[in-house]
XYZ file of C-alpha atoms in Angstrom:
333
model
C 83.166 94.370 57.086
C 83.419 90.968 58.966
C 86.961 91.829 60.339
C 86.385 94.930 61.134
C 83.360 93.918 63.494
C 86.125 91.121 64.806
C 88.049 93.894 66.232
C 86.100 95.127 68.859
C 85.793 91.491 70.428
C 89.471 90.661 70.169
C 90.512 93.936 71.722
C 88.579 93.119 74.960
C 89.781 89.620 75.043
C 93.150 90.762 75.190
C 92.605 93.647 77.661
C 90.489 90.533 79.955
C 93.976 88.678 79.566
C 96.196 91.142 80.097
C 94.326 92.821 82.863
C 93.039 90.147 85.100
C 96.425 88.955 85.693
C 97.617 92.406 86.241
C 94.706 93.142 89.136
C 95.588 89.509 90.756
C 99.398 90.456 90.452
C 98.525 93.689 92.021
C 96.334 92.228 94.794
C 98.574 90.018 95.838
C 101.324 92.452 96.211
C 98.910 94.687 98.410
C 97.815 92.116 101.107
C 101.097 89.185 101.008
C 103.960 91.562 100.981
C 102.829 93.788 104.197
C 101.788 90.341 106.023
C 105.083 89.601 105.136
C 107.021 91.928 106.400
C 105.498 92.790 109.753
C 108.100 93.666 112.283
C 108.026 96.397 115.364
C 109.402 99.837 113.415
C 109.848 102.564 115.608
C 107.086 101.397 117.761
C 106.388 103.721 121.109
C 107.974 101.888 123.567
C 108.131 103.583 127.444
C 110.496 103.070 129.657
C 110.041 103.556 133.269
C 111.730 104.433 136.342
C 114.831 105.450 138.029
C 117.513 105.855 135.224
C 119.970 103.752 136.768
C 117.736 101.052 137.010
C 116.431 101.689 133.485
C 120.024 102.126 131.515
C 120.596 98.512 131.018
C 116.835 97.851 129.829
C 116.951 100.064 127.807
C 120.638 99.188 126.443
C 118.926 95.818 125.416
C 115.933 97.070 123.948
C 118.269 99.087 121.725
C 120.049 96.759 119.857
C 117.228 96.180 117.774
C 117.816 99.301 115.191
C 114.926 100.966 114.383
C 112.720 98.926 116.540
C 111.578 100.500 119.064
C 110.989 104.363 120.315
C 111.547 104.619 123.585
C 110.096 106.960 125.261
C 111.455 107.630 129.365
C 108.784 108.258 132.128
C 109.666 108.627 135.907
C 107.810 105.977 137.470
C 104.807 102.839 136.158
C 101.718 105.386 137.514
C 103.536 107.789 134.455
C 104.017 104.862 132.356
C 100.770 103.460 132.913
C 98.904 106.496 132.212
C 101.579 107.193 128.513
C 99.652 103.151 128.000
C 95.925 104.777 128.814
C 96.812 107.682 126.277
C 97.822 105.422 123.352
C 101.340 107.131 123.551
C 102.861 104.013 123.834
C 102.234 100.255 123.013
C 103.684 99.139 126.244
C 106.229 100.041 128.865
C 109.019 98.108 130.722
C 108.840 99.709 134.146
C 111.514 99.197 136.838
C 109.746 98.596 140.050
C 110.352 97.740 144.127
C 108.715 94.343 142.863
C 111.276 93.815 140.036
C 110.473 94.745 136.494
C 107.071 94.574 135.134
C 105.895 94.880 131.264
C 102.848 96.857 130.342
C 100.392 96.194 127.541
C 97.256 97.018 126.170
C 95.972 94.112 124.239
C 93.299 96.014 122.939
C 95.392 98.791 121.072
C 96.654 94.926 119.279
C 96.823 91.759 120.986
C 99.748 91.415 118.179
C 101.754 93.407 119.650
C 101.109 92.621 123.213
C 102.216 89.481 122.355
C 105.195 90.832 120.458
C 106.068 92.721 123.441
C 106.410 90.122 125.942
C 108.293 87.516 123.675
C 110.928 91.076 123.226
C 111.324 91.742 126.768
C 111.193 87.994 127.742
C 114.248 87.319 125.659
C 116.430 90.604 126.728
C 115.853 89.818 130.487
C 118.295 88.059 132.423
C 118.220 84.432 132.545
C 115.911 83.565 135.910
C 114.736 86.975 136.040
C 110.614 86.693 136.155
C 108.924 89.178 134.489
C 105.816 90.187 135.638
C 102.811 91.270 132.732
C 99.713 93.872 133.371
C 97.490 94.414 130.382
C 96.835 98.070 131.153
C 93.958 97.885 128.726
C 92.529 94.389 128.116
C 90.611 93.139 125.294
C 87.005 92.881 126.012
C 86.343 89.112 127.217
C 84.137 88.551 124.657
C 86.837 88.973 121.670
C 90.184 88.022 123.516
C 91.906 88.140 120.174
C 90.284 91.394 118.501
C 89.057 89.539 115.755
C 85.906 91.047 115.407
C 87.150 94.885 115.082
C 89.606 93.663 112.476
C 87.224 91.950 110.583
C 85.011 94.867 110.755
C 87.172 96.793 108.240
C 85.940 94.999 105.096
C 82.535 94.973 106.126
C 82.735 98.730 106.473
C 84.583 99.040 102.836
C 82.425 97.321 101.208
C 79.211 98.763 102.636
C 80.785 102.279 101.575
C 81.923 101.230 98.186
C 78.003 99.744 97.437
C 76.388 103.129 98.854
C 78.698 105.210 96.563
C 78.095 103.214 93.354
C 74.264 102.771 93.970
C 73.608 105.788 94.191
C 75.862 106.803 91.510
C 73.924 104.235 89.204
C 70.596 105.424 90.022
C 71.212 108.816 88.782
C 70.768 110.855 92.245
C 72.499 114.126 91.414
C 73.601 116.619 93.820
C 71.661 117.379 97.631
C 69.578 114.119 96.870
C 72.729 112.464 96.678
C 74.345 113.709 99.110
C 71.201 112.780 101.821
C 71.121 109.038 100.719
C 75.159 108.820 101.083
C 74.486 110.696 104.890
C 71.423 108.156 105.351
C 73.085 105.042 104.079
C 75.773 105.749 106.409
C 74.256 106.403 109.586
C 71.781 103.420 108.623
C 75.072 101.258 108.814
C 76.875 102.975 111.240
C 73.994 102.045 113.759
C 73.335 98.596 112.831
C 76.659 97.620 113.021
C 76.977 99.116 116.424
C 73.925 97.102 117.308
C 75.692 93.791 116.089
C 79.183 94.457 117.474
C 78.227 96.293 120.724
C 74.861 95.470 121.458
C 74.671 91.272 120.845
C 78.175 90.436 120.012
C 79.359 92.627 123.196
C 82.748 93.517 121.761
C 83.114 97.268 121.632
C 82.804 98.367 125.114
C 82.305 102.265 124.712
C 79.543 104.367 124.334
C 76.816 103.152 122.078
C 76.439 106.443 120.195
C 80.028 107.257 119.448
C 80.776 104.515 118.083
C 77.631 104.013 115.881
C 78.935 107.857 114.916
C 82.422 106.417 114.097
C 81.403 103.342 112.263
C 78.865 105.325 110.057
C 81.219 108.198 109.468
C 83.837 104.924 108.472
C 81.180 104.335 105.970
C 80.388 107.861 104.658
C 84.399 108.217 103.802
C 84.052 105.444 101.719
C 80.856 106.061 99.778
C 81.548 109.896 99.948
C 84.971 109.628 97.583
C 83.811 106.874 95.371
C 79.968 108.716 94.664
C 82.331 111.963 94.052
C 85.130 110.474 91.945
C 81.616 109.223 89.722
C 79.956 112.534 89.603
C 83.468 113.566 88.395
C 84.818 111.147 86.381
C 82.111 108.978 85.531
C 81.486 105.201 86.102
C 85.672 104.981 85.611
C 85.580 106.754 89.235
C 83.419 103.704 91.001
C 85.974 101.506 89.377
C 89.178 104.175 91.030
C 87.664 104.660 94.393
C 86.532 101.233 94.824
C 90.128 99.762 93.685
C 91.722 102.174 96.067
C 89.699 101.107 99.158
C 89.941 97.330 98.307
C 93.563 97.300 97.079
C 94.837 99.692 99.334
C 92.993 101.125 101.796
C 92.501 97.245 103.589
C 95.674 95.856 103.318
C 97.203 99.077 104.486
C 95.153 99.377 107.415
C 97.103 97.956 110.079
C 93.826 96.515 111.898
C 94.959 92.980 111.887
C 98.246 94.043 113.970
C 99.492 97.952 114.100
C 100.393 100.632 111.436
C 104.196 100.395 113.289
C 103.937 96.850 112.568
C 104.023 97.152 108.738
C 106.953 98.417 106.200
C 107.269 101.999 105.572
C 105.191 103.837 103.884
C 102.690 101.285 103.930
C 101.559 101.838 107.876
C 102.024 105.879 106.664
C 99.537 105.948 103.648
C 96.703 102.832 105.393
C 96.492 105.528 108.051
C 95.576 108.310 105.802
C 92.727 106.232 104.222
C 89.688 105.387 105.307
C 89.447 101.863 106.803
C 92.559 102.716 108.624
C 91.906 105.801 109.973
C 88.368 104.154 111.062
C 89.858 101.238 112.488
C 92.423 103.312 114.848
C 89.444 105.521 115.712
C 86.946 102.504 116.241
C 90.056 101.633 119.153
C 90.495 104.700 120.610
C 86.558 105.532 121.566
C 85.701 101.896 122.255
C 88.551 100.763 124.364
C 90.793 104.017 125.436
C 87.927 106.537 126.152
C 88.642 108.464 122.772
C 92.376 108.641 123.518
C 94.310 109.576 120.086
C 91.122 110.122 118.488
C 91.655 113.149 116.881
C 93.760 112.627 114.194
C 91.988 109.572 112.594
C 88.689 111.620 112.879
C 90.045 114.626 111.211
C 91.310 111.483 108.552
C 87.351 110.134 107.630
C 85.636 113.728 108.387
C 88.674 115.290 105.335
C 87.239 112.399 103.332
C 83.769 112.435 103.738
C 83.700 116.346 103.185
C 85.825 115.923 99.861
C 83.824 113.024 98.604
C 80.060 115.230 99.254
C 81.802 118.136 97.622
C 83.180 116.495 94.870
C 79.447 114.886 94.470
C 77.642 118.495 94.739
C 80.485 119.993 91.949
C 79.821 117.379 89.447
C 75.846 118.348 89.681
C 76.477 121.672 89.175
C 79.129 121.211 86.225
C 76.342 118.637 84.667
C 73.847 121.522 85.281
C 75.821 124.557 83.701
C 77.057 122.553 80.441
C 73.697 122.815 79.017
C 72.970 126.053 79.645
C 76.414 127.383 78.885
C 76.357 125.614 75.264
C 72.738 127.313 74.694
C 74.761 130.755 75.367
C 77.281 129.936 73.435
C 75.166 129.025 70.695
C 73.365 132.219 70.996
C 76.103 134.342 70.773
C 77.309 132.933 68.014
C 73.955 133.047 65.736
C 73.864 135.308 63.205
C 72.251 138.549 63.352
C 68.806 138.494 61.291
């Protein structure tokens, strides 16, 4: 009797050894090896002016295999306005003035920065190079820091809504309100924090409150539906896909383009990066590229409160399907 109450206890002291290491292993491998391995990987790239004058820049830019994708526009006002449209990082535009190098710090300083080192070391020697950031960072946040550290906040917020109200029992619509209300409850304070008294998003108030609590919903939405599905196991899924993946993946710290393949593929396609990209696009750009990353969270959150409303209903019919059953099945008399 004694050993075979031992069992139990030794079993989960050698799934806590085995499996902690495992999780830290895995962890690791999700955040060090894409931090590791950032590098410019077919990154939109313009090129601008007559192409005479652009053959030899581009020649250069070349070399690098798989770098860059350059894309050719007729003049900077073409170039400028590919920068404006988050078509391209940056462009190297041929001008009366001599050439000039394009960024927009706040699509990622990292790149900006990455840009300019490029072109700097492909000019001549003695040839200056003159720098516009098309679209700045706001003054406030010079480095982005604050929208990349947003993403964690976000994930974790979403991650908490979906298991609380997983563990409290809240079935079906009711569920489905308090994920909506927990969201948009988050979505507007941390607009008030980040636009309102830190002064770092720069767009319109309401949009982005919409885009930081729809951020949120994704989040909560899949992990409160993989529960009603799967049971507490699907907190444990959706929460380890969001931490494990979802953040490292996202790109927000320097650019999807920036990180090994499929990596900058599959962060875009879940929920922290598709908000972060968005968060960019209708605070700095005017809502410039915003479509696909809000198709991205809105896929999400629509899965995740379906998924929530099926479970209810499957919990609802077992009962009353077994009761049929039963009926059926009793004998006649």
């Amino acid at each position: 009797m004694s050993a075979t109450r031992t069992r139990p206890p030794v079993r989960r002291l050698i799934a806590v050894v085995v499996l902690v290491p495992v999780l830290a292993a895995l962890a690791l491998w999700a955040f060090a090896w894409p931090a590791a391995r950032t590098a410019p990987r077919d990154l939109p790239l313009g090129v601008a002016g007559p192409a005479a004058a652009t053959a030899q820049v581009e020649q250069q830019l070349t070399r690098h295999k798989g770098a860059f994708e350059i894309h050719h526009y007729a003049d900077e006002a073409a170039a400028r306005r590919a920068v404006e449209d988050r078509t391209v990082y940056g462009a190297v535009a041929v001008t009366p003035r001599g050439p000039e190098l394009l960024t927009a710090s706040a699509a990622s300083p990292v790149v900006a920065q990455l840009l300019q080192q490029a072109v700097a070391r492909q000019a001549p020697a003695g040839t200056p190079i003159r720098t516009v950031d098309v679209v700045p960072t706001p003054a406030k946040d010079p480095r982005g820091a604050v929208l990349n550290s947003s993403v964690l906040p976000l994930a974790l917020a979403g991650i908490a809504a979906g298991a609380v109200v997983s563990l409290l029992g809240l079935r079906g619509v009711r569920a489905v309100a308090a994920l909506v209300g927990a969201a948009a409850l988050v979505g507007a304070a941390a607009a008030g924090i980040a636009h309102s008294w830190l002064g770092v998003l720069t767009g319109d108030w309401w949009t982005e409150a919409g885009v930081l609590a729809l951020a949120t919903l994704a989040v909560s939405a899949a992990v409160a539906g993989l529960s009603a599905l799967l049971g507490q196991a699907g907190i444990a899924l959706g929460a380890g896909v969001v931490m494990l993946l979802g953040n490292p993946f996202s790109g927000a710290a320097s650019a999807p383009r920036l990180l090994p393949e499929p990596v900058g593929m599959i962060g875009q396609w879940l929920p922290p990066g598709a908000g972060a990209t968005l968060l960019r696009s209708v605070s700095y750009f005017d809502g410039a590229a915003a479509t696909g990353p809000a198709l991205t969270l809105a896929l999400w959150a629509a899965l995740g409160l379906g998924a929530v409303l099926l479970g209810s209903a499957l919990g609802k019919r077992t009962p009353a399907t077994e009761a049929a059953a039963g009926r059926e099945l009793a004998p006649v008399g």
